[in-house]
Amino acid sequence: MSEATEYEERISRALVRIARAVERARALPPPPGPEPAPDGPAPAPEGPGPAALTTALEEARADNARLRDELGALQRRHAARETGLAAERDAARARLAAMDEALQSLRAAQASLGQTVTELREALAGQVAEPELVNRAMQAEIEALTAQRRADVAEVDAVLGELVPLVTGEEPHAPG
């Protein structure tokens, strides 16, 4: 954004120079010499004439237009970059949300597995064989393994999301 600020400052300085030149031209005393006759033609002014001032004004306008075009191009590039960064941020947030969901599922499955294992251990300590507890323990373990797999996949997706731009040669972006 510093380039845009620089162009704005250059445009402002050019406009100030133009205003000063116009003020100097207005402040010039009339050329010495005989007063023109009321019916006669006016003598040509000395110093910078209207043609020189008009040329300077046109040059300043051309510079101003060029700087405005450059400023517009910079603003468009900046907007495109912001859009790209917003898309990357949204993708990173989605990856983090998927990872968080997988980790929450894993924690719940681990808690369920832990509870079932405790119940199974207590039943075995009392030498009571309960096939239902064994089935629940196996189901809880399967759920824990599935949740672990989902968490691993989410983590790999997050890592790949950061590595792909580096491998494809795209410019890496700072997180945030």
XYZ file of N, CA and C in Angstrom:
528
model
N 0.823 -1.177 0.000
C 0.000 0.000 0.000
C 0.868 1.242 0.000
N 2.150 1.136 0.324
C 3.030 2.290 0.357
C 3.201 2.872 -1.043
N 3.131 2.047 -2.091
C 3.234 2.562 -3.447
C 2.060 3.478 -3.756
N 0.868 3.098 -3.346
C -0.307 3.924 -3.589
C -0.161 5.250 -2.861
N 0.316 5.231 -1.655
C 0.517 6.462 -0.887
C 1.551 7.338 -1.575
N 2.607 6.714 -2.090
C 3.650 7.462 -2.784
C 3.076 8.153 -4.013
N 2.247 7.446 -4.785
C 1.641 8.047 -5.974
C 0.698 9.186 -5.597
N -0.054 9.020 -4.557
C -0.948 10.091 -4.116
C -0.137 11.321 -3.731
N 0.983 11.135 -3.042
C 1.823 12.267 -2.657
C 2.415 12.942 -3.883
N 2.831 12.151 -4.864
C 3.388 12.732 -6.091
C 2.338 13.542 -6.834
N 1.108 13.030 -6.885
C 0.022 13.769 -7.542
C -0.227 15.071 -6.799
N -0.254 15.024 -5.488
C -0.489 16.230 -4.691
C 0.618 17.255 -4.919
N 1.870 16.805 -4.941
C 2.983 17.735 -5.172
C 2.885 18.354 -6.565
N 2.500 17.566 -7.565
C 2.363 18.102 -8.921
C 1.272 19.158 -8.966
N 0.162 18.904 -8.287
C -0.923 19.889 -8.274
C -0.496 21.165 -7.548
N 0.306 21.041 -6.504
C 0.805 22.226 -5.790
C 1.721 23.031 -6.708
N 2.596 22.342 -7.458
C 3.480 23.046 -8.391
C 2.673 23.789 -9.452
N 1.625 23.180 -9.932
C 0.776 23.828 -10.941
C 0.119 25.074 -10.344
N -0.395 24.915 -9.134
C -1.052 26.060 -8.496
C -0.060 27.199 -8.284
N 1.171 26.899 -7.893
C 2.191 27.939 -7.698
C 2.514 28.629 -9.017
N 2.636 27.863 -10.092
C 2.942 28.444 -11.397
C 1.821 29.378 -11.841
N 0.594 28.977 -11.606
C -0.540 29.831 -11.981
C -0.527 31.105 -11.145
N -0.233 30.996 -9.847
C -0.174 32.168 -8.974
C 0.953 33.109 -9.403
N 2.107 32.529 -9.751
C 3.215 33.374 -10.211
C 2.825 34.105 -11.489
N 2.147 33.420 -12.367
C 1.749 34.052 -13.628
C 0.760 35.180 -13.365
N -0.123 34.994 -12.401
C -1.095 36.049 -12.080
C -0.414 37.218 -11.368
N 0.638 36.934 -10.612
C 1.308 37.968 -9.823
C 2.317 38.773 -10.629
N 2.599 38.345 -11.843
C 3.573 39.080 -12.654
C 3.037 40.483 -12.924
N 3.906 41.480 -12.756
C 3.434 42.839 -13.069
C 3.258 42.976 -14.578
N 2.409 43.892 -14.951
C 2.242 44.083 -16.397
C 3.574 44.538 -16.998
N 3.815 44.162 -18.223
C 5.096 44.524 -18.846
C 5.231 46.045 -18.949
N 6.450 46.534 -18.741
C 6.634 47.980 -18.890
C 6.513 48.371 -20.354
N 6.088 49.537 -20.551
C 5.960 50.005 -21.923
C 4.770 50.919 -22.039
N 4.559 51.344 -23.199
C 3.457 52.286 -23.384
C 2.124 51.596 -23.153
N 1.239 52.374 -22.619
C -0.115 51.857 -22.418
C -0.731 51.681 -23.791
N -1.426 50.561 -23.973
C -2.028 50.368 -25.293
C -3.147 51.382 -25.503
N -3.255 51.766 -26.692
C -4.350 52.666 -27.045
C -5.641 51.913 -26.897
N -6.690 52.590 -26.480
C -7.949 51.884 -26.301
C -8.376 51.142 -27.552
N -7.975 51.637 -28.726
C -8.401 50.972 -29.955
C -7.338 50.011 -30.460
N -6.107 50.105 -29.967
C -4.990 49.365 -30.517
C -4.838 47.993 -29.882
N -4.007 47.179 -30.502
C -3.763 45.847 -29.971
C -2.882 45.914 -28.721
N -3.037 44.962 -27.850
C -2.244 44.899 -26.630
C -0.867 44.371 -26.959
N 0.196 44.893 -26.293
C 1.537 44.379 -26.563
C 1.686 42.968 -25.993
N 2.569 42.211 -26.562
C 2.802 40.832 -26.111
C 3.439 40.854 -24.732
N 2.951 40.032 -23.786
C 3.530 40.025 -22.444
C 4.912 39.384 -22.459
N 5.752 39.861 -21.516
C 7.074 39.283 -21.392
C 7.025 38.190 -20.339
N 8.048 37.329 -20.285
C 8.071 36.249 -19.304
C 7.291 35.059 -19.832
N 6.916 34.160 -18.914
C 6.196 32.979 -19.392
C 4.846 33.387 -19.948
N 4.654 33.031 -21.149
C 3.410 33.401 -21.804
C 2.339 32.352 -21.581
N 1.156 32.645 -22.041
C 0.063 31.700 -21.872
C 0.357 30.347 -22.527
N 1.100 30.358 -23.603
C 1.412 29.094 -24.280
C 2.297 28.211 -23.394
N 3.284 28.832 -22.720
C 4.173 28.069 -21.842
C 3.402 27.533 -20.643
N 2.524 28.369 -20.102
C 1.720 27.924 -18.963
C 0.756 26.818 -19.381
N 0.186 26.951 -20.546
C -0.734 25.921 -21.044
C 0.010 24.617 -21.258
N 1.216 24.695 -21.781
C 2.025 23.493 -21.994
C 2.359 22.835 -20.656
N 2.756 23.666 -19.686
C 3.082 23.119 -18.363
C 1.850 22.477 -17.728
N 0.714 23.133 -17.905
C -0.532 22.589 -17.349
C -0.894 21.266 -18.017
N -0.755 21.186 -19.317
C -1.052 19.941 -20.029
C -0.105 18.824 -19.618
N 1.166 19.146 -19.434
C 2.124 18.142 -18.981
C 1.766 17.646 -17.582
N 1.395 18.585 -16.729
C 1.007 18.200 -15.366
C -0.261 17.343 -15.394
N -1.186 17.685 -16.246
C -2.407 16.877 -16.371
C -2.084 15.476 -16.888
N -1.169 15.382 -17.848
C -0.776 14.074 -18.377
C -0.101 13.246 -17.280
N 0.795 13.893 -16.506
C 1.433 13.191 -15.379
C 0.384 12.749 -14.363
N -0.543 13.627 -14.096
C -1.611 13.317 -13.140
C -2.424 12.116 -13.622
N -2.781 12.100 -14.891
C -3.567 10.984 -15.442
C -2.766 9.684 -15.379
N -1.472 9.766 -15.712
C -0.629 8.570 -15.653
C -0.518 8.051 -14.223
N -0.335 8.953 -13.284
C -0.227 8.545 -11.884
C -1.547 7.966 -11.377
N -2.652 8.533 -11.807
C -3.960 7.979 -11.411
C -4.146 6.566 -11.979
N -3.696 6.363 -13.237
C -3.781 5.020 -13.824
C -2.926 4.033 -13.038
N -1.713 4.445 -12.679
C -0.838 3.570 -11.900
C -1.443 3.283 -10.526
N -2.036 4.307 -9.925
C -2.679 4.130 -8.626
C -3.844 3.146 -8.744
N -4.630 3.280 -9.809
C -5.745 2.343 -10.023
C -5.255 0.917 -10.198
N -4.161 0.755 -10.946
C -3.607 -0.586 -11.143
C -3.116 -1.160 -9.820
N -2.475 -0.328 -9.027
C -2.015 -0.791 -7.710
C -3.185 -1.175 -6.816
N -4.229 -0.391 -6.853
C -5.398 -0.697 -6.025
C -6.057 -2.000 -6.479
N -6.110 -2.240 -7.787
C -6.686 -3.495 -8.288
C -5.832 -4.688 -7.869
N -4.497 -4.551 -7.974
C -3.615 -5.640 -7.541
C -3.754 -5.891 -6.049
N -3.870 -4.817 -5.295
C -4.028 -4.951 -3.843
C -5.352 -5.662 -3.525
N -6.420 -5.285 -4.210
C -7.721 -5.923 -3.974
C -7.667 -7.404 -4.352
N -6.996 -7.729 -5.465
C -6.880 -9.129 -5.870
C -6.079 -9.924 -4.848
N -5.023 -9.323 -4.343
C -4.211 -10.011 -3.330
C -5.010 -10.220 -2.048
N -5.776 -9.196 -1.646
C -6.619 -9.338 -0.449
C -7.641 -10.452 -0.635
N -8.218 -10.546 -1.831
C -9.186 -11.600 -2.110
C -8.523 -12.971 -2.012
N -7.330 -13.086 -2.581
C -6.593 -14.357 -2.502
C -6.248 -14.722 -1.069
N -5.818 -13.739 -0.307
C -5.481 -14.000 1.094
C -6.719 -14.377 1.896
N -7.845 -13.748 1.580
C -9.082 -14.095 2.287
C -9.487 -15.531 1.974
N -9.320 -15.950 0.715
C -9.644 -17.332 0.347
C -8.717 -18.308 1.068
N -7.434 -17.966 1.134
C -6.489 -18.832 1.851
C -6.839 -18.907 3.336
N -7.204 -17.764 3.903
C -7.575 -17.733 5.322
C -8.802 -18.603 5.562
N -9.798 -18.499 4.671
C -11.006 -19.305 4.833
C -10.701 -20.797 4.706
N -9.821 -21.147 3.771
C -9.442 -22.552 3.612
C -8.702 -23.054 4.855
N -7.824 -22.224 5.390
C -7.094 -22.617 6.609
C -8.061 -22.777 7.786
N -9.023 -21.882 7.873
C -10.019 -21.999 8.950
C -10.839 -23.281 8.798
N -11.188 -23.624 7.552
C -11.952 -24.850 7.320
C -11.118 -26.075 7.717
N -9.820 -26.051 7.368
C -8.950 -27.171 7.756
C -8.846 -27.274 9.273
N -8.717 -26.140 9.928
C -8.626 -26.152 11.390
C -9.935 -26.626 12.022
N -11.062 -26.230 11.443
C -12.356 -26.675 11.972
C -12.499 -28.192 11.817
N -12.071 -28.734 10.659
C -12.138 -30.180 10.441
C -11.218 -30.905 11.420
N -10.053 -30.329 11.632
C -9.113 -30.940 12.565
C -9.671 -30.903 13.993
N -10.266 -29.780 14.371
C -10.846 -29.663 15.702
C -11.993 -30.649 15.881
N -12.830 -30.774 14.857
C -13.949 -31.725 14.930
C -13.431 -33.154 15.085
N -12.395 -33.497 14.327
C -11.829 -34.847 14.413
C -11.217 -35.082 15.794
N -10.558 -34.073 16.342
C -9.960 -34.232 17.673
C -11.035 -34.349 18.756
N -12.120 -33.602 18.633
C -13.220 -33.713 19.596
C -13.829 -35.117 19.541
N -14.005 -35.617 18.326
C -14.532 -36.971 18.157
C -13.579 -37.997 18.772
N -12.284 -37.798 18.563
C -11.286 -38.696 19.122
C -11.329 -38.664 20.654
N -11.426 -37.487 21.221
C -11.499 -37.383 22.682
C -12.736 -38.096 23.231
N -13.871 -37.913 22.550
C -15.097 -38.570 23.013
C -14.963 -40.092 22.912
N -14.392 -40.572 21.800
C -14.218 -42.017 21.629
C -13.240 -42.566 22.659
N -12.181 -41.835 22.944
C -11.217 -42.274 23.944
C -11.855 -42.323 25.337
N -12.694 -41.336 25.648
C -13.379 -41.330 26.947
C -14.327 -42.520 27.051
N -15.058 -42.801 25.981
C -15.982 -43.939 25.962
C -15.212 -45.250 26.109
N -14.102 -45.349 25.400
C -13.275 -46.548 25.484
C -12.733 -46.730 26.906
N -12.273 -45.640 27.487
C -11.762 -45.719 28.850
C -12.829 -46.184 29.831
N -14.036 -45.651 29.703
C -15.144 -46.052 30.590
C -15.482 -47.532 30.400
N -15.546 -47.972 29.156
C -15.889 -49.361 28.877
C -14.801 -50.299 29.379
N -13.553 -49.929 29.221
C -12.448 -50.758 29.704
C -12.502 -50.857 31.230
N -12.828 -49.759 31.890
C -12.948 -49.788 33.352
C -14.060 -50.739 33.774
N -15.209 -50.671 33.104
C -16.320 -51.566 33.426
C -15.941 -53.022 33.169
N -15.246 -53.268 32.073
C -14.822 -54.619 31.725
C -13.827 -55.148 32.767
N -12.898 -54.296 33.177
C -11.921 -54.693 34.189
C -12.626 -55.049 35.509
N -13.620 -54.250 35.904
C -14.357 -54.517 37.143
C -15.132 -55.833 37.029
N -15.712 -56.079 35.848
C -16.459 -57.325 35.663
C -15.520 -58.532 35.719
N -14.345 -58.404 35.123
C -13.392 -59.503 35.143
C -12.816 -59.712 36.549
N -12.684 -58.638 37.306
C -12.184 -58.767 38.673
C -13.177 -59.553 39.532
N -14.455 -59.371 39.264
C -15.478 -60.123 39.987
C -15.727 -61.479 39.360
N -14.929 -61.816 38.349
C -15.027 -63.084 37.618
C -16.426 -63.297 37.053
N -16.967 -62.192 36.539
C -18.263 -62.260 35.874
C -18.000 -62.032 34.387
N -18.343 -62.962 33.569
C -18.141 -62.840 32.134
C -19.391 -62.214 31.521
N -19.265 -61.016 31.004
C -20.402 -60.342 30.370
C -20.045 -60.091 28.908
N -20.626 -60.876 28.014
C -20.334 -60.697 26.588
C -20.712 -59.301 26.089
N -21.744 -58.700 26.677
C -22.166 -57.347 26.263
C -21.051 -56.340 26.523
N -20.360 -56.450 27.650
C -19.254 -55.538 27.962
C -18.101 -55.721 26.976
N -17.822 -56.961 26.610
C -16.761 -57.226 25.642
C -17.128 -56.595 24.294
N -18.386 -56.752 23.884
C -18.836 -56.152 22.616
C -18.740 -54.625 22.667
N -19.164 -54.018 23.776
C -19.100 -52.560 23.915
C -17.651 -52.087 23.900
N -16.767 -52.841 24.539
C -15.351 -52.470 24.560
C -14.760 -52.511 23.152
N -15.107 -53.537 22.410
C -14.591 -53.648 21.040
C -15.173 -52.537 20.157
N -16.447 -52.237 20.335
C -17.074 -51.157 19.556
C -16.435 -49.809 19.900
N -16.187 -49.568 21.174
C -15.545 -48.321 21.594
C -14.138 -48.222 21.021
N -13.432 -49.341 20.981
C -12.083 -49.320 20.419
C -12.118 -49.036 18.923
N -13.088 -49.610 18.236
C -13.237 -49.347 16.788
C -13.552 -47.873 16.562
N -14.441 -47.302 17.371
C -14.776 -45.880 17.242
C -13.552 -45.009 17.523
N -12.750 -45.389 18.522
C -11.547 -44.628 18.845
C -10.546 -44.678 17.692
N -10.395 -45.854 17.094
C -9.480 -45.979 15.962
C -9.963 -45.168 14.757
N -11.268 -45.181 14.531
C -11.845 -44.410 13.424
C -11.646 -42.915 13.673
N -11.897 -42.481 14.901
C -11.700 -41.066 15.232
C -10.234 -40.679 15.107
N -9.332 -41.556 15.508
C -7.898 -41.292 15.374
C -7.531 -41.146 13.906
N -8.097 -41.987 13.069
C -7.841 -41.916 11.626
C -8.316 -40.582 11.053
N -9.532 -40.146 11.457
C -10.050 -38.859 10.984
C -9.153 -37.705 11.456
N -8.665 -37.768 12.677
C -7.775 -36.720 13.189
C -6.465 -36.707 12.400
N -5.941 -37.903 12.099
C -4.713 -37.985 11.315
C -4.912 -37.410 9.913
N -6.035 -37.727 9.288
C -6.325 -37.216 7.947
C -6.441 -35.695 7.978
N -7.126 -35.148 8.987
C -7.267 -33.694 9.097
C -5.910 -33.027 9.288
N -5.046 -33.649 10.068
C -3.717 -33.090 10.289
C -2.889 -33.128 9.011
N -2.959 -34.223 8.284
C -2.227 -34.330 7.017
C -2.754 -33.296 6.024
N -4.070 -33.099 5.978
C -4.641 -32.086 5.084
C -4.117 -30.698 5.429
N -4.024 -30.403 6.709
C -3.510 -29.093 7.132
C -2.052 -28.922 6.715
N -1.253 -29.950 6.884
C 0.157 -29.870 6.496
C 0.283 -29.738 4.979
N -0.504 -30.509 4.239
C -0.462 -30.416 2.775
C -0.907 -29.040 2.298
N -1.876 -28.463 2.977
C -2.329 -27.126 2.610
C -1.217 -26.097 2.698
N -0.271 -26.315 3.589
C 0.867 -25.408 3.710
C 2.000 -25.779 2.757
N 2.149 -27.055 2.441
C 3.258 -27.500 1.595
C 2.994 -27.315 0.101
N 1.759 -27.469 -0.323
C 1.449 -27.404 -1.755
C 1.916 -26.086 -2.375
N 1.660 -24.913 -1.760
C 2.163 -23.684 -2.385
C 3.684 -23.650 -2.497
N 4.373 -24.232 -1.545
C 5.829 -24.247 -1.613
C 6.331 -25.141 -2.746
N 5.675 -26.276 -2.940
C 6.089 -27.219 -3.971
C 5.742 -26.689 -5.358
N 4.591 -26.041 -5.496
C 4.169 -25.543 -6.806
C 4.830 -24.233 -7.172
N 5.593 -23.668 -6.233
C 6.320 -22.447 -6.543
C 5.545 -21.182 -6.272
N 4.387 -21.289 -5.674
C 3.624 -20.087 -5.351
C 4.312 -19.375 -4.198
N 4.029 -18.089 -4.098
C 4.625 -17.295 -3.020
C 3.987 -17.679 -1.697
N 4.796 -18.051 -0.703
C 4.208 -18.397 0.596
C 3.655 -17.155 1.268
N 2.575 -17.355 2.013
C 1.925 -16.236 2.698
C 2.071 -16.415 4.184
N 2.194 -15.297 4.856
C 2.305 -15.339 6.321
C 0.952 -15.728 6.902
N 0.942 -16.524 7.965
C -0.325 -16.902 8.570
C -1.008 -15.695 9.180
N -2.342 -15.768 9.248
C -3.058 -14.688 9.918
C -4.171 -14.278 9.147
